[in-house]
Short mmCIF file of C-alpha atoms and ligand atoms in Angstrom, two decimals:
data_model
loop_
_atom_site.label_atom_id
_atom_site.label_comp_id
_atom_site.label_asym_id
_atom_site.label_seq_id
_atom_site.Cartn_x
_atom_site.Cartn_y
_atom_site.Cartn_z
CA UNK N 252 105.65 44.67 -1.55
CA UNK N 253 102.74 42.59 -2.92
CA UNK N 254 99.39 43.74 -3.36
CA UNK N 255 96.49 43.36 -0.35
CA UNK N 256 95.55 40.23 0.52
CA UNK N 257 92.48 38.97 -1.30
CA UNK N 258 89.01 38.90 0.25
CA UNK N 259 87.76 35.38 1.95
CA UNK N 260 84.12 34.81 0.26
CA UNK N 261 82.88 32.46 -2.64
CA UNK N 262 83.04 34.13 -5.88
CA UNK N 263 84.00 38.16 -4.04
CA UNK N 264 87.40 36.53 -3.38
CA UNK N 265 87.89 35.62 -6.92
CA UNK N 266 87.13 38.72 -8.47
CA UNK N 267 88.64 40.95 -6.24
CA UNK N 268 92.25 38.70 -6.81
CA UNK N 269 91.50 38.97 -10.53
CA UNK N 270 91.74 42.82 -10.34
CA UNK N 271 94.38 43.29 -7.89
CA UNK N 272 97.41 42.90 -9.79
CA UNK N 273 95.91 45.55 -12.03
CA UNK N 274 97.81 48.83 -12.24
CA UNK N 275 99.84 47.90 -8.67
CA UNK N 276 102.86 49.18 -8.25
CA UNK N 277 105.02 46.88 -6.00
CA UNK N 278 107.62 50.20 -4.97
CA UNK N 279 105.19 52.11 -3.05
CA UNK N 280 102.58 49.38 -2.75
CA UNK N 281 99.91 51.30 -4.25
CA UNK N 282 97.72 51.70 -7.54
CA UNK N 283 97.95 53.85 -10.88
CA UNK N 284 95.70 53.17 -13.01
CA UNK N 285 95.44 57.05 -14.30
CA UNK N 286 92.74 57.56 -16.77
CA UNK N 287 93.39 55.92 -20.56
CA UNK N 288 96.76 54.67 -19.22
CA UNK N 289 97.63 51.14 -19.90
CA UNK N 290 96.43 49.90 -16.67
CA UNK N 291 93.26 51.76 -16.73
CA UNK N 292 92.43 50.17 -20.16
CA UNK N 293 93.58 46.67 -18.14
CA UNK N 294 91.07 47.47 -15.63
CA UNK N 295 88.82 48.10 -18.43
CA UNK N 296 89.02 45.05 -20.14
CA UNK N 297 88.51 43.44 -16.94
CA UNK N 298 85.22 44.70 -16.19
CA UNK N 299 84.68 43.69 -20.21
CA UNK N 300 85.57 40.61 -19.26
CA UNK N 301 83.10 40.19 -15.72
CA UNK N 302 80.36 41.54 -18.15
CA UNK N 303 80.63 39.31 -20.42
CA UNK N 304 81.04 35.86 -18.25
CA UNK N 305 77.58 37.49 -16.71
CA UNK N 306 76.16 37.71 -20.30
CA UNK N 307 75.80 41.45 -19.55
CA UNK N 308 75.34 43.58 -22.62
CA UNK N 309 78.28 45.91 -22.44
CA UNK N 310 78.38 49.59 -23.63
CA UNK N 311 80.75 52.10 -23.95
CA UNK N 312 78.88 55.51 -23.88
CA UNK N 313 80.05 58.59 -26.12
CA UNK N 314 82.28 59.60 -22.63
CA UNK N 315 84.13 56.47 -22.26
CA UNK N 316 81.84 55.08 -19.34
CA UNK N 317 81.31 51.40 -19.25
CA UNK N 318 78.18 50.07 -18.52
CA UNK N 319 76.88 46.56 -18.05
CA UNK N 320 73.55 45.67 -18.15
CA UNK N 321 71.45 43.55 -16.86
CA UNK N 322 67.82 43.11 -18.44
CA UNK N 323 68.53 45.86 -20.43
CA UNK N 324 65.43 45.24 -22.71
CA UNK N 325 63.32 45.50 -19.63
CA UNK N 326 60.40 48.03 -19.51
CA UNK N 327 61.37 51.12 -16.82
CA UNK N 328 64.30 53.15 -15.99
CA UNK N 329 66.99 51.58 -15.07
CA UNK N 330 68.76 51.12 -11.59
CA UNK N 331 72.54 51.87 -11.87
CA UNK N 332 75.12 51.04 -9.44
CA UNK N 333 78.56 50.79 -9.93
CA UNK N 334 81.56 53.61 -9.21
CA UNK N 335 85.33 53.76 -10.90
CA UNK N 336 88.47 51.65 -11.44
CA UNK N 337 90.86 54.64 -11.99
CA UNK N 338 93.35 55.54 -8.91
CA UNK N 339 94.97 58.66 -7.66
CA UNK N 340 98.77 58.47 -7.90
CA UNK N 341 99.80 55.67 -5.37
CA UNK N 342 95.82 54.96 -4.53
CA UNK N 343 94.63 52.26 -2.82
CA UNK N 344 92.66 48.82 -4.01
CA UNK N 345 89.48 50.47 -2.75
CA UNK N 346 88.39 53.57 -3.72
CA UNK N 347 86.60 52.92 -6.85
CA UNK N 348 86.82 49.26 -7.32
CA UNK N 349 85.49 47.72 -3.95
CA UNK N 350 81.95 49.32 -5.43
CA UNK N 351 82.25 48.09 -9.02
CA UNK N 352 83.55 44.72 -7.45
CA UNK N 353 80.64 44.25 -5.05
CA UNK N 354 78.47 45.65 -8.22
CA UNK N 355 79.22 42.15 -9.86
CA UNK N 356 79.55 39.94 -6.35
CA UNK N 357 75.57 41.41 -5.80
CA UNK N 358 74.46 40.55 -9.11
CA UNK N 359 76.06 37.11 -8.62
CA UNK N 360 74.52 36.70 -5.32
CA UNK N 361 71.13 38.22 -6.46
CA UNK N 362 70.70 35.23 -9.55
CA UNK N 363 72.42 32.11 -7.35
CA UNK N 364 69.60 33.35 -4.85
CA UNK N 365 67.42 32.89 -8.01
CA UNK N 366 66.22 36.80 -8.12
CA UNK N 367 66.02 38.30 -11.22
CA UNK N 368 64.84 42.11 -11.58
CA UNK N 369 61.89 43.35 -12.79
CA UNK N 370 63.45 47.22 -14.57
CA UNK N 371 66.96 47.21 -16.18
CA UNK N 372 70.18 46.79 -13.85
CA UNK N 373 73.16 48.53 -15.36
CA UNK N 374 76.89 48.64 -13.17
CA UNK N 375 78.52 51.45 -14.18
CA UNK N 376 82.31 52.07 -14.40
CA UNK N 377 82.54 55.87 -14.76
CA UNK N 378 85.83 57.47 -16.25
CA UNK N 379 88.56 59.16 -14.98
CA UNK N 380 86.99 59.66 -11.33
CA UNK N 381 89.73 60.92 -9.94
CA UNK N 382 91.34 63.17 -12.34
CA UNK N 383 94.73 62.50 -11.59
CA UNK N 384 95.81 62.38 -15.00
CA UNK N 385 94.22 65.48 -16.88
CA UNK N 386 93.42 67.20 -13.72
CA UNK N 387 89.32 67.40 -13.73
CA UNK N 388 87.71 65.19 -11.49
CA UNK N 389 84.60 62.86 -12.19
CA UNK N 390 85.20 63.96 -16.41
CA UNK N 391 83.43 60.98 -17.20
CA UNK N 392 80.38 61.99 -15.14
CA UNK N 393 80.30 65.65 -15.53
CA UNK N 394 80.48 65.02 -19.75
CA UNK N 395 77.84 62.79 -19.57
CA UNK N 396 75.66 65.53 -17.49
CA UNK N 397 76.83 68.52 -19.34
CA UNK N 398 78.79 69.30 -16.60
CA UNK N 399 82.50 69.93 -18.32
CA UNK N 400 82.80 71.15 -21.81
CA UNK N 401 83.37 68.62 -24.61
CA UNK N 402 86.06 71.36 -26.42
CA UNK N 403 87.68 71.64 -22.42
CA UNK N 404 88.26 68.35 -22.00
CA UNK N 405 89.38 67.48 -25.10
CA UNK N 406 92.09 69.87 -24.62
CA UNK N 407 93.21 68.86 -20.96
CA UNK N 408 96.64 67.48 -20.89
CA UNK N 409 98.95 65.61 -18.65
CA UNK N 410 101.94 66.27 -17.58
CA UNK N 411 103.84 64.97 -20.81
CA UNK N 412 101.22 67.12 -22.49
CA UNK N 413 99.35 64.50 -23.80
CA UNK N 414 95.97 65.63 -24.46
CA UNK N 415 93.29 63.89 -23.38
CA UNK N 416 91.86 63.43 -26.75
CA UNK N 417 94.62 61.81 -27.86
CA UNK N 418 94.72 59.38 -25.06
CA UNK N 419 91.57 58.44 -25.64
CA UNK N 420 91.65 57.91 -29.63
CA UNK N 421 94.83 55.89 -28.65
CA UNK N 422 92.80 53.79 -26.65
CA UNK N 423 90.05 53.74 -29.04
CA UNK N 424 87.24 55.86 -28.55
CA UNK N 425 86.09 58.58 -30.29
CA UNK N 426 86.80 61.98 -28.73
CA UNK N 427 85.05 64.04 -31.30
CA UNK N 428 82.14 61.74 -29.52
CA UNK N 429 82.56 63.93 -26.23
CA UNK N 430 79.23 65.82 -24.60
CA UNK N 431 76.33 65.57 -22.76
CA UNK N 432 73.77 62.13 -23.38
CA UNK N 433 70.63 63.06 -22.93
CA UNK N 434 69.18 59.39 -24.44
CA UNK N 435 71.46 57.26 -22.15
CA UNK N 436 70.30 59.53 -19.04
CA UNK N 437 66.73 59.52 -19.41
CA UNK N 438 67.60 55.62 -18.97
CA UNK N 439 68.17 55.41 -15.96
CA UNK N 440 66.39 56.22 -13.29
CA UNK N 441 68.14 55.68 -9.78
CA UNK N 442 72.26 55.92 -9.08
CA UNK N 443 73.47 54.30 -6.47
CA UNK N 444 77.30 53.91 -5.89
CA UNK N 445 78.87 52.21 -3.06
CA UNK N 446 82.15 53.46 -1.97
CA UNK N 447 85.02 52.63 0.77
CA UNK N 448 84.29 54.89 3.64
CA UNK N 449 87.02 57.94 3.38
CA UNK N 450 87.32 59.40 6.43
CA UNK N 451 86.65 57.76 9.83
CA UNK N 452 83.01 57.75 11.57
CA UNK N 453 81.79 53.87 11.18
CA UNK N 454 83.75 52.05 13.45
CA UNK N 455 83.05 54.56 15.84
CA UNK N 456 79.27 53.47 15.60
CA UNK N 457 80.26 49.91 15.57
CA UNK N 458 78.46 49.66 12.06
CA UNK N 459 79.51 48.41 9.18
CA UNK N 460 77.81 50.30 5.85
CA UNK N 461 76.50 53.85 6.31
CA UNK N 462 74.15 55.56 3.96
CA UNK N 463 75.69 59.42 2.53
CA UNK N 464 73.61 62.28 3.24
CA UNK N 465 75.79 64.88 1.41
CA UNK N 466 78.88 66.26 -0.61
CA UNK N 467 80.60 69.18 0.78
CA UNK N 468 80.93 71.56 -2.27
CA UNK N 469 85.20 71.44 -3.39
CA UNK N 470 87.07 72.29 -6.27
CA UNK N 471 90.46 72.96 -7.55
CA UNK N 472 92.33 76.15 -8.42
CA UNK N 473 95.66 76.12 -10.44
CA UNK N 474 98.51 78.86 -8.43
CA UNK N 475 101.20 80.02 -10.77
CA UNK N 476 103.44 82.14 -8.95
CA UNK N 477 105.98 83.61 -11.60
CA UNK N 478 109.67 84.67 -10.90
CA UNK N 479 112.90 85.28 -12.40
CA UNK N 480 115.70 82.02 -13.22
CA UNK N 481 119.34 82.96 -11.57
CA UNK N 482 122.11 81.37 -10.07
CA UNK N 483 121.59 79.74 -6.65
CA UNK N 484 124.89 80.70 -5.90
CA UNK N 485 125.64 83.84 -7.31
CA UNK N 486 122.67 85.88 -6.85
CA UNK N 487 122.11 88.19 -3.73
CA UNK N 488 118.81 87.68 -1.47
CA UNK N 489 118.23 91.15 -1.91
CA UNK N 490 118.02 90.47 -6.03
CA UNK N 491 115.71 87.05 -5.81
CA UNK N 492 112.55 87.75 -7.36
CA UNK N 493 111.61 83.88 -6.32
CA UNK N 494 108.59 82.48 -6.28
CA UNK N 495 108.82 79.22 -4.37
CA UNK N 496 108.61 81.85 -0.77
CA UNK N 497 105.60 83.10 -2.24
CA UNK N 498 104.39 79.74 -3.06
CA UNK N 499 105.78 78.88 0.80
CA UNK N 500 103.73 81.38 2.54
CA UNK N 501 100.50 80.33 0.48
CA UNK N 502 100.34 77.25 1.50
CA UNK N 503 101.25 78.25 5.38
CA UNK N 504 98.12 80.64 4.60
CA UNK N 505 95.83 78.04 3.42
CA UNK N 506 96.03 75.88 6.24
CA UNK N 507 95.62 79.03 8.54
CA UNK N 508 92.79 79.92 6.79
CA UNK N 509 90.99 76.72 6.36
CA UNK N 510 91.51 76.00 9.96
CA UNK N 511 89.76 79.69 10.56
CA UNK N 512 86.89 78.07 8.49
CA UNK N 513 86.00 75.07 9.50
CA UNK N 514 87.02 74.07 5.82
CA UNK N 515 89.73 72.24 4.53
CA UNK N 516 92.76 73.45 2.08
CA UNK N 517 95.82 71.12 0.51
CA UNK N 518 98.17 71.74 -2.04
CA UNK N 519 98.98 68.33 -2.88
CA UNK N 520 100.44 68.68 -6.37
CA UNK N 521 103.33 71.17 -7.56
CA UNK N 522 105.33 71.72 -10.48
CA UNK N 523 108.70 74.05 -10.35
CA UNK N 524 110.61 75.17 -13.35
CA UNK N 525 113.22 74.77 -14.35
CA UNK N 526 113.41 72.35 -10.89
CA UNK N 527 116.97 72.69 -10.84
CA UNK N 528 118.42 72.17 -7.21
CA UNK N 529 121.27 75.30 -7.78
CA UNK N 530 118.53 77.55 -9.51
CA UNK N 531 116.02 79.65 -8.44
CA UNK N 532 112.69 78.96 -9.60
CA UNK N 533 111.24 81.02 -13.13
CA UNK N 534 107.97 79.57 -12.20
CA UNK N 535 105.93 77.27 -9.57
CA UNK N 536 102.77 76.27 -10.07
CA UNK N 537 100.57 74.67 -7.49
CA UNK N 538 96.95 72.60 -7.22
CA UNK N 539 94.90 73.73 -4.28
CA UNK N 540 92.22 71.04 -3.65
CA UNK N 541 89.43 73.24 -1.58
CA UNK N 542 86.69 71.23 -0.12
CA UNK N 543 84.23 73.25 2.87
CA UNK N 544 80.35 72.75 4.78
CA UNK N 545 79.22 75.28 2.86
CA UNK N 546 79.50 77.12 -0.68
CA UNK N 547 80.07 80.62 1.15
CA UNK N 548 82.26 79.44 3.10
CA UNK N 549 84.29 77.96 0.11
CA UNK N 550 84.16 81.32 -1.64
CA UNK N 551 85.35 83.16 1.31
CA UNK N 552 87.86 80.82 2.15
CA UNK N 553 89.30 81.48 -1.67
CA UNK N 554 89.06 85.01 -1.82
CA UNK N 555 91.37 85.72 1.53
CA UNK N 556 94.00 82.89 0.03
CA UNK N 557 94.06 84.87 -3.32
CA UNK N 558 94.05 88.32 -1.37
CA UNK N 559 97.28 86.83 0.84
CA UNK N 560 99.02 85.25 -2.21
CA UNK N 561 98.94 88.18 -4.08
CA UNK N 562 99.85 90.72 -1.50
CA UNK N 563 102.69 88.08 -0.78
CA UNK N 564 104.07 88.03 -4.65
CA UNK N 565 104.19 91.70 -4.61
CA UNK N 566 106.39 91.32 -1.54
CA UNK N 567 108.59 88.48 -3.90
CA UNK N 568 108.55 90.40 -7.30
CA UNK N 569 106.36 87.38 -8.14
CA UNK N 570 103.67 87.68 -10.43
CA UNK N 571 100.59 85.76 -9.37
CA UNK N 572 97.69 84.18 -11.44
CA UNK N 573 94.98 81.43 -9.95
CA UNK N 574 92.72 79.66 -12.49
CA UNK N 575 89.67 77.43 -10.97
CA UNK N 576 89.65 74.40 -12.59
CA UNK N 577 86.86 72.63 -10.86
CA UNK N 578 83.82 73.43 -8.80
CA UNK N 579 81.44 71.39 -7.43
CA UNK N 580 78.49 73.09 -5.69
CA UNK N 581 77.28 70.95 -2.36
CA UNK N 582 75.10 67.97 -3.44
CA UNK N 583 72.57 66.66 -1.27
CA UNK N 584 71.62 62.99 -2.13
CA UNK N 585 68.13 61.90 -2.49
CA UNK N 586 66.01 62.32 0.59
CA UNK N 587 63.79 59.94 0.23
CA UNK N 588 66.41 57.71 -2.02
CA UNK N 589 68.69 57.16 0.96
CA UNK N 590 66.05 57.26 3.87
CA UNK N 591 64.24 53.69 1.89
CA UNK N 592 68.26 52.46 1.96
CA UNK N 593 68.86 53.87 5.30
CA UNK N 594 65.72 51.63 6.84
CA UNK N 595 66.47 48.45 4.44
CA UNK N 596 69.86 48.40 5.76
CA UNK N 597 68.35 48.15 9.29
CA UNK N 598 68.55 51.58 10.00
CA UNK N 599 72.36 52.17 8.55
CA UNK N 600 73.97 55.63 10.17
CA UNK N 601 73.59 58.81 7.62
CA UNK N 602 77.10 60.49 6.88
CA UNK N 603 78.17 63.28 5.14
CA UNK N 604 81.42 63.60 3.45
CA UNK N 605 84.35 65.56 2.04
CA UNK N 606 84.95 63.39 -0.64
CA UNK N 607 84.02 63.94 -4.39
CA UNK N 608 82.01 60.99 -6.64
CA UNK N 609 80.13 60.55 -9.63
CA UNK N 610 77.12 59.64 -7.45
CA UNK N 611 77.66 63.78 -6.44
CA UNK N 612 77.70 64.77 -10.07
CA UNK N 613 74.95 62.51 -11.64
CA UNK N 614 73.02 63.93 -8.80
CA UNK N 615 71.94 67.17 -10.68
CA UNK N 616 70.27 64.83 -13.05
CA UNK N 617 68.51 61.97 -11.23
CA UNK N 618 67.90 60.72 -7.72
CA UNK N 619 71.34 59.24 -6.35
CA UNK N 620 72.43 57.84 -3.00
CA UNK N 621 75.64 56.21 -1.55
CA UNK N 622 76.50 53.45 0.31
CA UNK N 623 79.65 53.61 2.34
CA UNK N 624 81.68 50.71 3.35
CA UNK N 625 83.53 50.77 6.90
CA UNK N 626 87.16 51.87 6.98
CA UNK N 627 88.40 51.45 10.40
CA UNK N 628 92.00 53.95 10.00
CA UNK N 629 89.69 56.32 7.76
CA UNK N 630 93.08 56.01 5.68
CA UNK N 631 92.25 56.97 1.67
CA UNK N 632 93.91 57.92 -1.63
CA UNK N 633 96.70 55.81 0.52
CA UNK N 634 98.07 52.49 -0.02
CA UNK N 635 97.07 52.42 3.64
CA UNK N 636 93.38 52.57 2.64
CA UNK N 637 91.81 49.59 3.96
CA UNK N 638 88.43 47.80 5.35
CA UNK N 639 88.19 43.72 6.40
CA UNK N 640 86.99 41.20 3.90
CA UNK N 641 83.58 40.81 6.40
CA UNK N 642 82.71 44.39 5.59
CA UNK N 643 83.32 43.72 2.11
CA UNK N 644 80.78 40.81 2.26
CA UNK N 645 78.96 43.24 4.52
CA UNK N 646 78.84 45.83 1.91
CA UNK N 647 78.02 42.92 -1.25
CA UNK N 648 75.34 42.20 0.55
CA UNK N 649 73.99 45.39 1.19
CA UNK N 650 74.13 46.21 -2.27
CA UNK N 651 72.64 42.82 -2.84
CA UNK N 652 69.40 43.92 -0.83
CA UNK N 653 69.17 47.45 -2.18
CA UNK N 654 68.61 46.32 -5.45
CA UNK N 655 66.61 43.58 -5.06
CA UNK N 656 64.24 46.33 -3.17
CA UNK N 657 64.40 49.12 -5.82
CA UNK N 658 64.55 46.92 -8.66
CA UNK N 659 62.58 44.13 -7.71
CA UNK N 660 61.19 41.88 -4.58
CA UNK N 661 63.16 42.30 -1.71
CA UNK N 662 65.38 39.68 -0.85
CA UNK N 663 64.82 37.05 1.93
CA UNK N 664 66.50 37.86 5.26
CA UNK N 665 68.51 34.58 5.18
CA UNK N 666 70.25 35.36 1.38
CA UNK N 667 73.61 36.03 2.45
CA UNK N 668 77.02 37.32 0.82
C1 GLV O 1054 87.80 62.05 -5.16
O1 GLV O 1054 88.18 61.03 -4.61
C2 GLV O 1054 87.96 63.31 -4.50
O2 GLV O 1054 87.24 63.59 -3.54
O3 GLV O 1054 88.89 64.04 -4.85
MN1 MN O 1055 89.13 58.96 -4.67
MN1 MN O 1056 86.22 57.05 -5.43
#
């Protein structure tokens, strides 16, 4: 397979080609670029690369976020906008880059339009968004917030146990560097990240960009159901203590559950030991990704899953253990932040979603919105993920206008993408 065809706009079509071969993997037609891999540091030096034919200052913060900015001397807090280049395993081209790439395609249409801004402009590409790697989602965020312990996620590891401090010394930054900047927050003043849509509600309204209203609060837990190794062949049903039917019925229970809800459950990530085909399982151990409206309803929806797992291992002769790795309370964006983008995007349609972003976690700190980009299948974390090259342009120059108003003059109607 060969990556996505390329966008069909001056300068957007350019960029987006230059980025595409990044991290693509032509077997299943989609994208790794896991954190501190060699493709994410490819994507990194990319968006090195776009900073510096802008004559951006680039900075690397103490997290490993990269950060290009534009008038940086300027007096004020500054505007961000930006989001991540990092993939889930098998991602698509859009979720993460298409709002870094329209960060740049704005900025370029902003100066040829000969606007220039009157606080600091600063595109943001936040690290290891998606967590696929080490596990934690948004760790490049939630450091930079105090939001995930320095000593934590030093320690994370991936599944070759490499520890996340070593990948990122290997790549060149300092992970003794790790923890909350106060300085480089009380920089900026306003975050705003656009995003593919995930999920479908857009074309449904026959619009193009929508403005978020919230985050539903999600997290992940870590299920290790233990059991005894044996012979697949040799050992007697009655004599299993096996842990992949406990594992089974969990997940069976989850989606019961979360259907009961209103709330969503997945276990999209599993590791069985020894994962021998003629042996039963010593251990299996299993990420639930939990994601509902409301926190209560999250809680709730946990505590029957542990109550069923457990009463289900004692069944097995499993031994059960869940560990929450992540939890992200609801975040509501802005009020007023997205209403002023909701009514310069001629009134764009509000939506709340399921999914997770920085623009969720840098929300605790400072005023953040979100600007969501039309995805007509609703298809994400899929090669399948996909929106047309017009609501790219669409969503350029959306981006293009929102900053021009909150850091700036607003554009003319006629500047186009
Ligand atoms: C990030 O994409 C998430 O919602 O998991
Ligand atoms: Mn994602
Ligand atoms: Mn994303």
């Amino acid at each position: 397979m060969r990556p996505p065809a390329a966008p069909e706009a001056p300068g957007l079509e350019e960029l987006w080609r230059s980025l595409l071969p990044l991290g693509y993997h032509p077997a299943s037609g989609g994208y790794r670029r896991f954190a501190w891999s060699a493709a994410d540091l490819a994507c990194r030096a990319w968006f090195t690369a776009q900073a510096a034919d802008r004559g951006l200052a680039l900075r690397t913060d103490r997290n490993g976020n990269q950060w290009a900015w534009w008038g940086e001397d300027l007096p004020g807090k500054a505007l961000a906008v930006g989001s991540h280049l990092d993939s889930v395993p098998d991602g698509g081209a859009f979720d993460g880059p298409l709002g870094v790439v329209a960060s740049f395609a704005a900025l370029d249409l902003l100066r040829a339009a000969g606007w220039a801004p009157q606080r600091p402009v600063a595109i943001a590409n936040f690290a290891d968004e998606e967590g696929a790697r080490f596990g934690v989602a948004c760790a490049g965020s939630r450091l930079l917030t105090g939001q995930l312990d320095p000593d934590r996620a030093r320690a994370l590891t991936d599944a070759d146990g490499v520890s996340l401090a070593a990948a990122m010394e290997a790549a060149g930054q300092d992970p003794d560097a790790l923890g909350p900047d106060a300085e480089l927050l009380g920089r900026i003043g306003q975050y705003v990240e656009l995003h593919i849509e995930q999920g479908r509600a857009l074309v449904d309204l026959d619009r193009a960009i929508g403005v978020a209203t919230a985050i539903w609060p999600h997290g992940r837990w870590r299920f290790e159901f233990g059991g005894e190794a044996n012979h697949a062949g040799t050992t007697l049903l009655a004599d299993r203590r096996d842990p992949m039917l406990t594992y089974a019925y969990t997940v069976l229970a989850a989606r019961k559950k979360a259907a009961a809800h209103g709330a969503l459950a997945t276990f999209g990530r599993i590791r069985v030991e020894p994962n021998g085909t003629n042996a039963i399982p010593s251990k299996v151990s299993a990420w639930l990704d939990g994601r509902a409206p409301d926190e209560a309803t999250l809680s709730a929806l946990l505590a029957e899953l542990e109550s069923a797992a457990r009463e289900r291992a004692e069944r097995d002769g499993a031994s059960f253990l869940v560990v929450n790795e992540s939890l992200t309370p609801v975040v509501e964006f802005d009020h007023a932040l997205r209403d002023q983008l909701a009514k310069t995007l001629d009134e764009a349609p509000a939506l709340p979603t399921g999914a997770g972003h920085d623009a969720g976690i840098l929300a605790a700190c400072l005023p953040t919105a979100m600007l969501f980009v039309r995805n007509p299948s609703g298809v994400s974390h899929s090669p399948a993920e996909q929106t047309s090259m017009a609501d790219c342009r669409a969503g350029v120059h959306a981006l293009a206008r929102t900053v021009a108003q909150l850091a700036g003059t607003p554009l003319a109607p006629e500047v186009s993408a």
